[in-house]
């Protein structure tokens, strides 16, 4: 925002309160209420306004508090933001960021979804979901800089976590830097199996990898960081080495990220000894924690799945 | 709403729905068990506190702001189709009146002259955004004519004013006179969510507004009119809070839903 006066932040509670997770704290004080705008609960107006502002040459960062609420304004997202560049034959651009929060923290079916698979299905949207503070800052800077629209989904569980409680990516430089969108990161090296995931399930995946290391199983953990673009170069290289692939996804199982990654591996002709997906088994996120634990991947279920896939006895 | 709504009159509520459920007659133990996400809950623990459903009583709630108003519109049209003289009520906050869903549903209710009653709990804040900054009009009631609806603003912390306004709206609905908006002014005594630092409202404001606690006000009125003594009211309060404490203890020891059933109910079979 310091570098580019055209960056405007618009959303519910982003100004005076600095966001329900404190993500925009201090921003309105620094840049004023013209550039950091508190809105009524009017998601259709917020997203439509973003389209108009983009046409006026601005770079709107639209905050939709929870990804679930994008249901209210999906029309502007998929009929305008995603398609306008294409429909105009490349003549207009939609440099819009929709910054939102997803993921399970025990809040039931309407406040827990991830939905990156949904946005990834719609051509024209980049879809980013960071797993740690360092990437969160660098990817957001890239998203704001991007001339394409970006759906930037932060995980609520990570937003509520203190920086020092992260085991990776917790050092965040004060100065500006970017993390390029579309590059996966190898969070842990391994030889036996490639575990592909992103966002809130990276940390439990690393925990599970460390747990199975005691049984001599060496898991490579790959943090995709973005769903679109999907970094298949890194994925293919890793799976060529390990021959086994497990995709862990906090989004719904079917018609989503896990099927996409595996299909692309098959299409690329990568030899696969073992393939599995661990994702929300096509059910809404239940209210009760006992049920939520049964459907949302966690370190225990990831560990159990790895053990099914690699037999080291 | 108690005393005016029958089983046939639908009530669509919000993220802040527990009191509305009580008003509609939802079984309190089942509701409490749902809040605690127990298998004995109103929805077996699948919904949780924001998503209460009682189909027998035509009560439902949603966590999506504004989304209950079109649902109430559906109930109102259902009442017309069934010709059962029922009304449909949506309770919303002042934040919800700025959603597209609210405008669309109000317009249809006005155009079709449906028995829709929207009770707006105007607590002047939608999380950190004050109503005065979010609304083009000073009041919500004054918007009513644009939807051919009847609009009234009342002191929502004054029980009698609310009763009168609600009774009038129900009568209008049953008489086929179309939709009503009741804007009941109130105040949120706590933060919006657990952990909300609530720095957007001054301590002075919060303390001043606390003094208008509607329960204290109605108690004073009852005593002043010799309808009850302070001792009687204290007795009622004590006995209710004891029975609630007992209910709470018993709900806490209820079982949680069985993890093996997590995939039930996605489809009917
Ligand atoms: C469509 C939608 N947008 C945003 C939210 C997040 N949210 C939950 S409650 C709330 C404020 C609601 O204000 P109001 O309608 O005045 O009700 P109050 O909580 O003050 O009773 C917001 C923004 C939501 N649940 N749904």
mmCIF file of N, CA and C in Angstrom, chain A residues 11-18 20-21 38-44 65 68-69 72 106-111 281-292 294-295, chain B residues 37-38 44-48 50-51 61-65 95-96 98-100 126-129 133-135 193 196-198 200 256-264 266:
data_model
loop_
_atom_site.group_PDB
_atom_site.id
_atom_site.type_symbol
_atom_site.label_atom_id
_atom_site.label_comp_id
_atom_site.label_asym_id
_atom_site.label_seq_id
_atom_site.Cartn_x
_atom_site.Cartn_y
_atom_site.Cartn_z
ATOM 1 N N UNK A 11 -13.885 -4.054 3.118
ATOM 2 C CA UNK A 11 -14.523 -5.234 3.703
ATOM 3 C C UNK A 11 -15.163 -4.944 5.046
ATOM 4 N N UNK A 12 -15.814 -5.968 5.583
ATOM 5 C CA UNK A 12 -16.487 -5.830 6.872
ATOM 6 C C UNK A 12 -15.455 -5.863 7.996
ATOM 7 N N UNK A 13 -15.478 -4.859 8.837
ATOM 8 C CA UNK A 13 -14.639 -4.818 10.042
ATOM 9 C C UNK A 13 -13.134 -4.716 9.766
ATOM 10 N N UNK A 14 -12.746 -4.344 8.553
ATOM 11 C CA UNK A 14 -11.307 -4.270 8.248
ATOM 12 C C UNK A 14 -10.678 -2.975 8.769
ATOM 13 N N UNK A 15 -11.512 -1.952 9.016
ATOM 14 C CA UNK A 15 -10.980 -0.638 9.357
ATOM 15 C C UNK A 15 -10.767 -0.449 10.848
ATOM 16 N N UNK A 16 -11.781 0.093 11.518
ATOM 17 C CA UNK A 16 -11.654 0.428 12.938
ATOM 18 C C UNK A 16 -11.178 -0.769 13.755
ATOM 19 N N UNK A 17 -11.716 -1.938 13.467
ATOM 20 C CA UNK A 17 -11.343 -3.111 14.262
ATOM 21 C C UNK A 17 -10.068 -3.775 13.747
ATOM 22 N N UNK A 18 -9.734 -3.570 12.506
ATOM 23 C CA UNK A 18 -8.549 -4.213 11.940
ATOM 24 C C UNK A 18 -8.763 -5.677 11.615
ATOM 25 N N UNK A 20 -11.512 -9.281 11.929
ATOM 26 C CA UNK A 20 -11.885 -10.124 13.078
ATOM 27 C C UNK A 20 -10.700 -10.974 13.545
ATOM 28 N N UNK A 21 -9.702 -11.158 12.696
ATOM 29 C CA UNK A 21 -8.492 -11.869 13.124
ATOM 30 C C UNK A 21 -7.310 -10.902 13.300
ATOM 31 N N UNK A 38 -14.417 0.324 5.841
ATOM 32 C CA UNK A 38 -15.365 -0.559 6.539
ATOM 33 C C UNK A 38 -16.683 -0.542 5.787
ATOM 34 N N UNK A 39 -17.244 -1.704 5.553
ATOM 35 C CA UNK A 39 -18.484 -1.755 4.779
ATOM 36 C C UNK A 39 -19.634 -2.308 5.602
ATOM 37 N N UNK A 40 -20.867 -2.066 5.130
ATOM 38 C CA UNK A 40 -22.004 -2.824 5.655
ATOM 39 C C UNK A 40 -21.842 -4.314 5.288
ATOM 40 N N UNK A 41 -22.741 -5.147 5.781
ATOM 41 C CA UNK A 41 -22.714 -6.568 5.430
ATOM 42 C C UNK A 41 -23.383 -6.696 4.065
ATOM 43 N N UNK A 42 -22.624 -6.454 3.039
ATOM 44 C CA UNK A 42 -23.150 -6.344 1.678
ATOM 45 C C UNK A 42 -22.147 -6.949 0.707
ATOM 46 N N UNK A 43 -21.993 -8.270 0.774
ATOM 47 C CA UNK A 43 -20.931 -8.928 0.006
ATOM 48 C C UNK A 43 -21.088 -8.744 -1.502
ATOM 49 N N UNK A 44 -22.324 -8.746 -2.004
ATOM 50 C CA UNK A 44 -22.504 -8.561 -3.448
ATOM 51 C C UNK A 44 -22.012 -7.179 -3.858
ATOM 52 N N UNK A 65 -15.087 -12.007 5.010
ATOM 53 C CA UNK A 65 -14.622 -12.521 6.301
ATOM 54 C C UNK A 65 -14.318 -14.023 6.288
ATOM 55 N N UNK A 68 -16.964 -19.144 3.392
ATOM 56 C CA UNK A 68 -18.354 -19.609 3.287
ATOM 57 C C UNK A 68 -19.285 -18.500 2.798
ATOM 58 N N UNK A 69 -18.980 -17.259 3.162
ATOM 59 C CA UNK A 69 -19.884 -16.151 2.837
ATOM 60 C C UNK A 69 -19.755 -15.722 1.374
ATOM 61 N N UNK A 72 -22.722 -15.751 -0.980
ATOM 62 C CA UNK A 72 -23.623 -14.623 -1.157
ATOM 63 C C UNK A 72 -23.280 -13.832 -2.429
ATOM 64 N N UNK A 106 -13.916 -26.027 14.565
ATOM 65 C CA UNK A 106 -15.044 -26.428 15.400
ATOM 66 C C UNK A 106 -16.258 -25.527 15.270
ATOM 67 N N UNK A 107 -16.493 -24.944 14.098
ATOM 68 C CA UNK A 107 -17.591 -23.982 13.969
ATOM 69 C C UNK A 107 -18.755 -24.472 13.111
ATOM 70 N N UNK A 108 -18.768 -25.739 12.758
ATOM 71 C CA UNK A 108 -19.930 -26.276 12.057
ATOM 72 C C UNK A 108 -19.937 -25.973 10.562
ATOM 73 N N UNK A 109 -21.037 -26.382 9.926
ATOM 74 C CA UNK A 109 -21.081 -26.503 8.467
ATOM 75 C C UNK A 109 -20.983 -25.193 7.690
ATOM 76 N N UNK A 110 -21.408 -24.075 8.295
ATOM 77 C CA UNK A 110 -21.431 -22.812 7.543
ATOM 78 C C UNK A 110 -20.231 -21.908 7.819
ATOM 79 N N UNK A 111 -19.326 -22.332 8.658
ATOM 80 C CA UNK A 111 -18.174 -21.486 9.010
ATOM 81 C C UNK A 111 -16.872 -22.289 9.012
ATOM 82 N N UNK A 281 -14.601 -36.472 3.463
ATOM 83 C CA UNK A 281 -15.280 -37.466 2.626
ATOM 84 C C UNK A 281 -16.675 -37.047 2.165
ATOM 85 N N UNK A 282 -16.740 -35.930 1.465
ATOM 86 C CA UNK A 282 -17.992 -35.469 0.855
ATOM 87 C C UNK A 282 -19.151 -35.352 1.844
ATOM 88 N N UNK A 283 -18.813 -34.768 3.000
ATOM 89 C CA UNK A 283 -19.874 -34.433 3.964
ATOM 90 C C UNK A 283 -19.674 -32.975 4.383
ATOM 91 N N UNK A 284 -20.768 -32.281 4.705
ATOM 92 C CA UNK A 284 -20.600 -30.955 5.300
ATOM 93 C C UNK A 284 -19.818 -31.097 6.612
ATOM 94 N N UNK A 285 -19.166 -30.033 7.053
ATOM 95 C CA UNK A 285 -18.406 -30.136 8.310
ATOM 96 C C UNK A 285 -19.408 -30.188 9.465
ATOM 97 N N UNK A 286 -19.364 -31.278 10.235
ATOM 98 C CA UNK A 286 -20.358 -31.427 11.308
ATOM 99 C C UNK A 286 -20.090 -30.510 12.499
ATOM 100 N N UNK A 287 -21.132 -30.310 13.303
ATOM 101 C CA UNK A 287 -20.988 -29.473 14.496
ATOM 102 C C UNK A 287 -20.110 -30.120 15.549
ATOM 103 N N UNK A 288 -20.474 -31.323 15.958
ATOM 104 C CA UNK A 288 -19.789 -31.957 17.085
ATOM 105 C C UNK A 288 -18.326 -32.246 16.761
ATOM 106 N N UNK A 289 -17.470 -32.006 17.751
ATOM 107 C CA UNK A 289 -16.029 -32.194 17.546
ATOM 108 C C UNK A 289 -15.699 -33.666 17.270
ATOM 109 N N UNK A 290 -16.452 -34.563 17.904
ATOM 110 C CA UNK A 290 -16.198 -35.996 17.644
ATOM 111 C C UNK A 290 -16.405 -36.304 16.159
ATOM 112 N N UNK A 291 -17.432 -35.684 15.576
ATOM 113 C CA UNK A 291 -17.705 -35.913 14.152
ATOM 114 C C UNK A 291 -16.703 -35.175 13.282
ATOM 115 N N UNK A 292 -16.363 -33.951 13.675
ATOM 116 C CA UNK A 292 -15.406 -33.167 12.889
ATOM 117 C C UNK A 292 -14.078 -33.914 12.797
ATOM 118 N N UNK A 294 -13.619 -36.957 12.868
ATOM 119 C CA UNK A 294 -13.748 -38.166 12.042
ATOM 120 C C UNK A 294 -13.670 -37.844 10.550
ATOM 121 N N UNK A 295 -13.934 -36.612 10.165
ATOM 122 C CA UNK A 295 -13.966 -36.306 8.722
ATOM 123 C C UNK A 295 -12.855 -35.371 8.252
ATOM 124 N N UNK B 37 -23.413 -29.682 21.371
ATOM 125 C CA UNK B 37 -23.139 -30.629 20.285
ATOM 126 C C UNK B 37 -23.173 -32.084 20.759
ATOM 127 N N UNK B 38 -24.189 -32.394 21.543
ATOM 128 C CA UNK B 38 -24.356 -33.751 22.068
ATOM 129 C C UNK B 38 -25.292 -34.540 21.146
ATOM 130 N N UNK B 44 -29.047 -33.659 16.941
ATOM 131 C CA UNK B 44 -28.122 -34.773 17.149
ATOM 132 C C UNK B 44 -26.662 -34.373 17.221
ATOM 133 N N UNK B 45 -26.394 -33.066 17.355
ATOM 134 C CA UNK B 45 -25.009 -32.606 17.413
ATOM 135 C C UNK B 45 -24.424 -32.312 16.044
ATOM 136 N N UNK B 46 -25.194 -32.507 14.993
ATOM 137 C CA UNK B 46 -24.681 -32.273 13.630
ATOM 138 C C UNK B 46 -24.661 -30.781 13.287
ATOM 139 N N UNK B 47 -25.593 -30.023 13.892
ATOM 140 C CA UNK B 47 -25.723 -28.615 13.511
ATOM 141 C C UNK B 47 -24.850 -27.697 14.336
ATOM 142 N N UNK B 48 -24.998 -27.783 15.658
ATOM 143 C CA UNK B 48 -24.314 -26.843 16.532
ATOM 144 C C UNK B 48 -25.174 -25.618 16.795
ATOM 145 N N UNK B 50 -25.389 -22.516 16.038
ATOM 146 C CA UNK B 50 -25.880 -21.524 15.072
ATOM 147 C C UNK B 50 -26.913 -22.107 14.121
ATOM 148 N N UNK B 51 -27.063 -23.421 14.159
ATOM 149 C CA UNK B 51 -27.876 -24.066 13.125
ATOM 150 C C UNK B 51 -28.944 -24.953 13.760
ATOM 151 N N UNK B 61 -32.640 -21.701 11.888
ATOM 152 C CA UNK B 61 -31.665 -20.624 12.058
ATOM 153 C C UNK B 61 -30.553 -20.812 11.043
ATOM 154 N N UNK B 62 -29.843 -19.715 10.767
ATOM 155 C CA UNK B 62 -28.718 -19.794 9.839
ATOM 156 C C UNK B 62 -27.576 -18.922 10.343
ATOM 157 N N UNK B 63 -26.384 -19.325 10.029
ATOM 158 C CA UNK B 63 -25.207 -18.541 10.410
ATOM 159 C C UNK B 63 -24.827 -17.526 9.359
ATOM 160 N N UNK B 64 -25.573 -17.507 8.255
ATOM 161 C CA UNK B 64 -25.262 -16.573 7.179
ATOM 162 C C UNK B 64 -26.158 -15.339 7.338
ATOM 163 N N UNK B 65 -25.542 -14.194 7.547
ATOM 164 C CA UNK B 65 -26.304 -12.978 7.852
ATOM 165 C C UNK B 65 -27.242 -12.628 6.684
ATOM 166 N N UNK B 95 -27.360 -5.385 10.977
ATOM 167 C CA UNK B 95 -26.383 -5.606 9.905
ATOM 168 C C UNK B 95 -27.012 -6.276 8.698
ATOM 169 N N UNK B 96 -27.978 -7.147 8.968
ATOM 170 C CA UNK B 96 -28.574 -7.953 7.902
ATOM 171 C C UNK B 96 -29.412 -7.128 6.936
ATOM 172 N N UNK B 98 -28.695 -4.709 5.334
ATOM 173 C CA UNK B 98 -27.925 -4.178 4.207
ATOM 174 C C UNK B 98 -27.497 -5.263 3.230
ATOM 175 N N UNK B 99 -28.020 -6.454 3.407
ATOM 176 C CA UNK B 99 -27.710 -7.533 2.463
ATOM 177 C C UNK B 99 -28.693 -7.500 1.298
ATOM 178 N N UNK B 100 -28.256 -8.040 0.195
ATOM 179 C CA UNK B 100 -29.140 -8.162 -0.963
ATOM 180 C C UNK B 100 -30.328 -9.045 -0.656
ATOM 181 N N UNK B 126 -22.845 -3.878 13.949
ATOM 182 C CA UNK B 126 -22.616 -5.152 13.279
ATOM 183 C C UNK B 126 -21.127 -5.440 13.483
ATOM 184 N N UNK B 127 -20.837 -6.284 14.424
ATOM 185 C CA UNK B 127 -19.480 -6.449 14.960
ATOM 186 C C UNK B 127 -18.922 -5.047 15.253
ATOM 187 N N UNK B 128 -17.952 -4.547 14.481
ATOM 188 C CA UNK B 128 -17.334 -3.259 14.835
ATOM 189 C C UNK B 128 -17.877 -2.088 14.033
ATOM 190 N N UNK B 129 -18.806 -2.359 13.117
ATOM 191 C CA UNK B 129 -19.287 -1.288 12.237
ATOM 192 C C UNK B 129 -20.617 -0.742 12.767
ATOM 193 N N UNK B 133 -23.039 4.247 10.321
ATOM 194 C CA UNK B 133 -22.105 4.335 9.197
ATOM 195 C C UNK B 133 -22.497 3.386 8.072
ATOM 196 N N UNK B 134 -23.330 2.393 8.376
ATOM 197 C CA UNK B 134 -23.617 1.342 7.394
ATOM 198 C C UNK B 134 -24.922 1.551 6.648
ATOM 199 N N UNK B 135 -25.791 2.393 7.186
ATOM 200 C CA UNK B 135 -27.122 2.528 6.592
ATOM 201 C C UNK B 135 -27.308 3.900 5.957
ATOM 202 N N UNK B 193 -18.065 -11.827 19.707
ATOM 203 C CA UNK B 193 -17.736 -13.251 19.840
ATOM 204 C C UNK B 193 -16.812 -13.399 21.041
ATOM 205 N N UNK B 196 -13.567 -11.262 21.554
ATOM 206 C CA UNK B 196 -13.652 -9.950 20.913
ATOM 207 C C UNK B 196 -13.202 -8.895 21.939
ATOM 208 N N UNK B 197 -12.127 -8.166 21.623
ATOM 209 C CA UNK B 197 -11.622 -7.151 22.559
ATOM 210 C C UNK B 197 -12.618 -5.988 22.682
ATOM 211 N N UNK B 198 -13.501 -5.836 21.705
ATOM 212 C CA UNK B 198 -14.585 -4.850 21.781
ATOM 213 C C UNK B 198 -14.051 -3.443 22.057
ATOM 214 N N UNK B 200 -13.958 -1.093 19.840
ATOM 215 C CA UNK B 200 -14.637 -0.134 18.972
ATOM 216 C C UNK B 200 -15.751 0.606 19.696
ATOM 217 N N UNK B 256 -21.402 -37.554 23.242
ATOM 218 C CA UNK B 256 -21.188 -36.877 21.966
ATOM 219 C C UNK B 256 -21.578 -37.843 20.863
ATOM 220 N N UNK B 257 -21.862 -37.325 19.662
ATOM 221 C CA UNK B 257 -22.218 -38.248 18.577
ATOM 222 C C UNK B 257 -21.068 -39.205 18.271
ATOM 223 N N UNK B 258 -21.439 -40.365 17.799
ATOM 224 C CA UNK B 258 -20.470 -41.413 17.499
ATOM 225 C C UNK B 258 -19.751 -41.093 16.183
ATOM 226 N N UNK B 259 -18.428 -41.079 16.243
ATOM 227 C CA UNK B 259 -17.628 -40.740 15.055
ATOM 228 C C UNK B 259 -17.995 -41.625 13.860
ATOM 229 N N UNK B 260 -18.437 -42.855 14.128
ATOM 230 C CA UNK B 260 -18.774 -43.774 13.033
ATOM 231 C C UNK B 260 -19.973 -43.273 12.225
ATOM 232 N N UNK B 261 -20.745 -42.340 12.809
ATOM 233 C CA UNK B 261 -21.944 -41.842 12.124
ATOM 234 C C UNK B 261 -21.698 -40.534 11.369
ATOM 235 N N UNK B 262 -20.430 -40.144 11.239
ATOM 236 C CA UNK B 262 -20.128 -38.823 10.675
ATOM 237 C C UNK B 262 -20.637 -38.643 9.256
ATOM 238 N N UNK B 263 -20.790 -39.736 8.518
ATOM 239 C CA UNK B 263 -21.203 -39.587 7.118
ATOM 240 C C UNK B 263 -22.697 -39.796 6.915
ATOM 241 N N UNK B 264 -23.431 -39.951 8.021
ATOM 242 C CA UNK B 264 -24.891 -40.052 7.887
ATOM 243 C C UNK B 264 -25.478 -38.701 7.522
ATOM 244 N N UNK B 266 -25.994 -37.025 4.802
ATOM 245 C CA UNK B 266 -25.640 -36.200 3.645
ATOM 246 C C UNK B 266 -26.800 -36.258 2.650
#
